[in-house]
CSV table of C-alpha atoms in Angstrom, one decimal:
chain,number,residue,atom,x,y,z
A,1,THR,CA,-12.3,4.5,-8.7
A,2,THR,CA,-12.4,6.9,-11.7
A,3,PHE,CA,-15.4,8.0,-13.6
A,4,ALA,CA,-15.1,9.8,-17.0
A,5,LEU,CA,-17.5,11.4,-19.2
A,6,GLY,CA,-16.9,13.2,-22.5
A,7,ALA,CA,-17.9,14.3,-25.8
A,8,GLY,CA,-15.8,15.1,-29.0
A,9,TRP,CA,-16.9,16.6,-32.6
A,10,GLN,CA,-14.9,17.0,-35.8
A,11,ASP,CA,-15.0,19.6,-38.7
A,12,GLY,CA,-12.8,18.5,-41.5
A,13,THR,CA,-9.5,18.1,-40.3
A,14,ARG,CA,-10.1,19.7,-36.5
A,15,HIS,CA,-11.3,17.9,-33.7
A,16,TRP,CA,-12.5,19.2,-30.5
A,17,GLY,CA,-13.4,17.2,-27.1
A,18,VAL,CA,-14.4,18.0,-23.7
A,19,ALA,CA,-14.3,15.4,-20.9
A,20,LEU,CA,-15.4,15.3,-17.3
A,21,HIS,CA,-13.0,13.1,-14.9
A,22,GLN,CA,-14.0,12.3,-11.0
A,23,GLY,CA,-11.5,10.3,-9.2
A,24,VAL,CA,-11.5,9.0,-5.5
A,25,SER,CA,-8.8,6.7,-3.9
A,26,SER,CA,-8.7,5.5,-0.5
A,27,GLN,CA,-5.8,3.7,1.4
A,28,THR,CA,-5.4,1.9,4.7
A,29,LEU,CA,-2.1,2.6,6.4
A,30,ALA,CA,-0.1,-0.1,7.7
A,31,ALA,CA,0.1,-1.3,11.3
A,32,GLY,CA,-3.6,-0.1,11.6
A,33,LEU,CA,-2.2,3.3,11.8
A,34,GLY,CA,-5.1,4.7,9.9
A,35,SER,CA,-6.2,5.5,6.5
A,36,THR,CA,-6.4,7.9,3.9
A,37,GLN,CA,-8.9,9.0,1.1
A,38,THR,CA,-8.0,11.7,-2.0
A,39,GLN,CA,-10.6,13.3,-4.1
A,40,GLY,CA,-10.0,15.0,-7.5
A,41,SER,CA,-12.1,16.0,-10.4
A,42,ALA,CA,-11.0,17.9,-13.6
A,43,LEU,CA,-12.5,19.3,-16.9
A,44,VAL,CA,-10.3,18.8,-19.6
A,45,LEU,CA,-10.8,20.7,-23.2
A,46,ARG,CA,-8.9,18.7,-26.3
A,47,TYR,CA,-8.1,20.3,-29.8
A,48,THR,CA,-6.3,18.5,-32.3
A,49,ASP,CA,-5.6,19.4,-36.4
A,50,ARG,CA,-4.0,17.7,-38.8
A,51,ASP,CA,-1.8,18.7,-41.9
A,52,VAL,CA,-0.6,21.8,-39.6
A,53,GLY,CA,2.6,23.4,-40.8
A,54,ARG,CA,3.1,20.6,-43.4
A,55,GLU,CA,1.4,17.6,-44.9
A,56,GLY,CA,0.9,14.5,-42.1
A,57,ALA,CA,1.9,17.2,-39.3
A,58,ARG,CA,-0.6,17.2,-36.1
A,59,LEU,CA,-1.3,19.6,-33.7
A,60,SER,CA,-2.9,19.0,-30.7
A,61,ALA,CA,-3.4,21.3,-27.4
A,62,VAL,CA,-5.1,20.1,-24.2
A,63,VAL,CA,-6.0,22.4,-21.0
A,64,THR,CA,-6.9,20.6,-17.9
A,65,VAL,CA,-8.3,22.6,-15.2
A,66,GLY,CA,-8.8,20.7,-11.9
A,67,ALA,CA,-10.6,21.6,-9.0
A,68,PRO,CA,-8.6,21.7,-5.4
A,69,VAL,CA,-7.5,17.8,-4.8
A,70,ARG,CA,-8.9,17.3,-1.3
A,71,THR,CA,-7.2,14.6,1.0
A,72,LYS,CA,-9.0,13.4,4.1
A,73,ALA,CA,-6.5,11.5,6.6
A,74,ALA,CA,-7.6,9.7,9.9
A,75,LEU,CA,-4.6,8.7,11.6
A,76,VAL,CA,-3.9,6.6,15.0
A,77,LEU,CA,-1.0,8.2,16.7
A,78,PRO,CA,0.7,7.8,19.7
A,79,THR,CA,0.1,10.6,22.1
A,80,THR,CA,1.1,9.3,25.2
A,81,ILE,CA,3.5,6.8,27.0
A,82,ASP,CA,3.0,5.4,30.5
A,83,ALA,CA,6.3,6.1,32.3
A,84,GLN,CA,6.4,3.3,34.9
A,85,THR,CA,5.0,0.6,32.1
A,86,GLY,CA,6.1,1.9,28.6
A,87,VAL,CA,2.8,1.5,27.2
A,88,LEU,CA,1.8,3.9,24.3
A,89,GLY,CA,-1.5,5.7,24.5
A,90,PHE,CA,-2.7,6.1,21.0
A,91,GLU,CA,-5.3,8.8,19.8
A,92,ARG,CA,-7.2,9.1,16.4
A,93,VAL,CA,-6.3,12.6,14.5
A,94,ASN,CA,-8.3,13.7,11.5
A,95,LEU,CA,-6.9,15.8,9.0
A,96,ASP,CA,-8.5,17.8,5.8
A,97,VAL,CA,-5.8,18.9,3.4
A,98,LYS,CA,-6.9,20.9,0.5
A,99,SER,CA,-4.3,21.8,-2.3
A,100,ARG,CA,-5.0,24.5,-5.1
A,101,ALA,CA,-6.6,24.1,-8.4
A,102,PRO,CA,-4.4,22.9,-10.9
A,103,VAL,CA,-4.5,24.1,-14.3
A,104,ARG,CA,-2.4,22.8,-17.1
A,105,LEU,CA,-1.5,23.2,-20.6
A,106,ASP,CA,-0.2,20.6,-23.1
A,107,LEU,CA,1.0,21.4,-26.7
A,108,ALA,CA,2.4,18.9,-29.2
A,109,TRP,CA,3.1,19.1,-32.7
A,110,SER,CA,4.6,16.1,-34.9
A,111,ALA,CA,5.4,15.7,-38.7
A,112,PRO,CA,6.8,12.9,-40.6
A,113,ILE,CA,10.5,14.4,-41.6
A,114,GLN,CA,13.6,12.6,-43.4
A,115,LYS,CA,11.9,9.2,-43.4
A,116,GLY,CA,11.4,9.3,-39.6
A,117,THR,CA,9.2,11.6,-37.4
A,118,LEU,CA,9.9,14.9,-35.6
A,119,ARG,CA,8.1,15.6,-32.4
A,120,LEU,CA,7.8,18.8,-30.5
A,121,GLY,CA,6.3,19.1,-27.0
A,122,ALA,CA,5.7,21.3,-24.2
A,123,SER,CA,3.7,21.3,-20.9
A,124,ALA,CA,2.9,23.8,-18.2
A,125,SER,CA,1.5,24.0,-14.9
A,126,ASN,CA,0.7,26.2,-12.3
A,127,THR,CA,1.4,23.3,-9.7
A,128,ALA,CA,4.6,21.8,-11.6
A,129,GLY,CA,6.5,23.9,-13.3
A,130,ALA,CA,7.4,23.4,-17.3
A,131,ALA,CA,8.7,21.4,-19.4
A,132,ALA,CA,9.5,21.0,-23.0
A,133,SER,CA,10.6,18.0,-25.6
A,134,VAL,CA,11.9,17.3,-29.2
A,135,THR,CA,12.3,13.9,-30.1
A,136,TRP,CA,12.9,12.5,-33.7
A,137,SER,CA,12.7,8.6,-34.5
A,138,ARG,CA,13.1,6.5,-37.4
A,139,PRO,CA,12.0,2.9,-37.8
A,140,PHE,CA,14.4,0.3,-39.0
């Protein structure tokens, strides 16, 4: 289940936006071994501008600041075994895991070049590292 609330405003070629995302997911584990529930929320700030660097180009920047993701797990695990009958004894174990707060920056620039579109992108996160991409596509 996800809920998002946002707003945006524009000034000429520039557009700003802000959104708050809240999500909860639940899962029942196979064979009745328990369940998990994960909760997360994030504040997303967006900026886009047109004609940056050349006519028809588009620049966008997105900063996502998340709250620590919390996962609660209730597991039913075998904890004992009867030596004579081999029957397992089960016990419910509750776990509460909290990750560090994710912060992510995404930058993208695209422009029409040579009857196609050039796209440059970069992304960096304190939890997943960084990546960059360069693509050029042309319709046929």
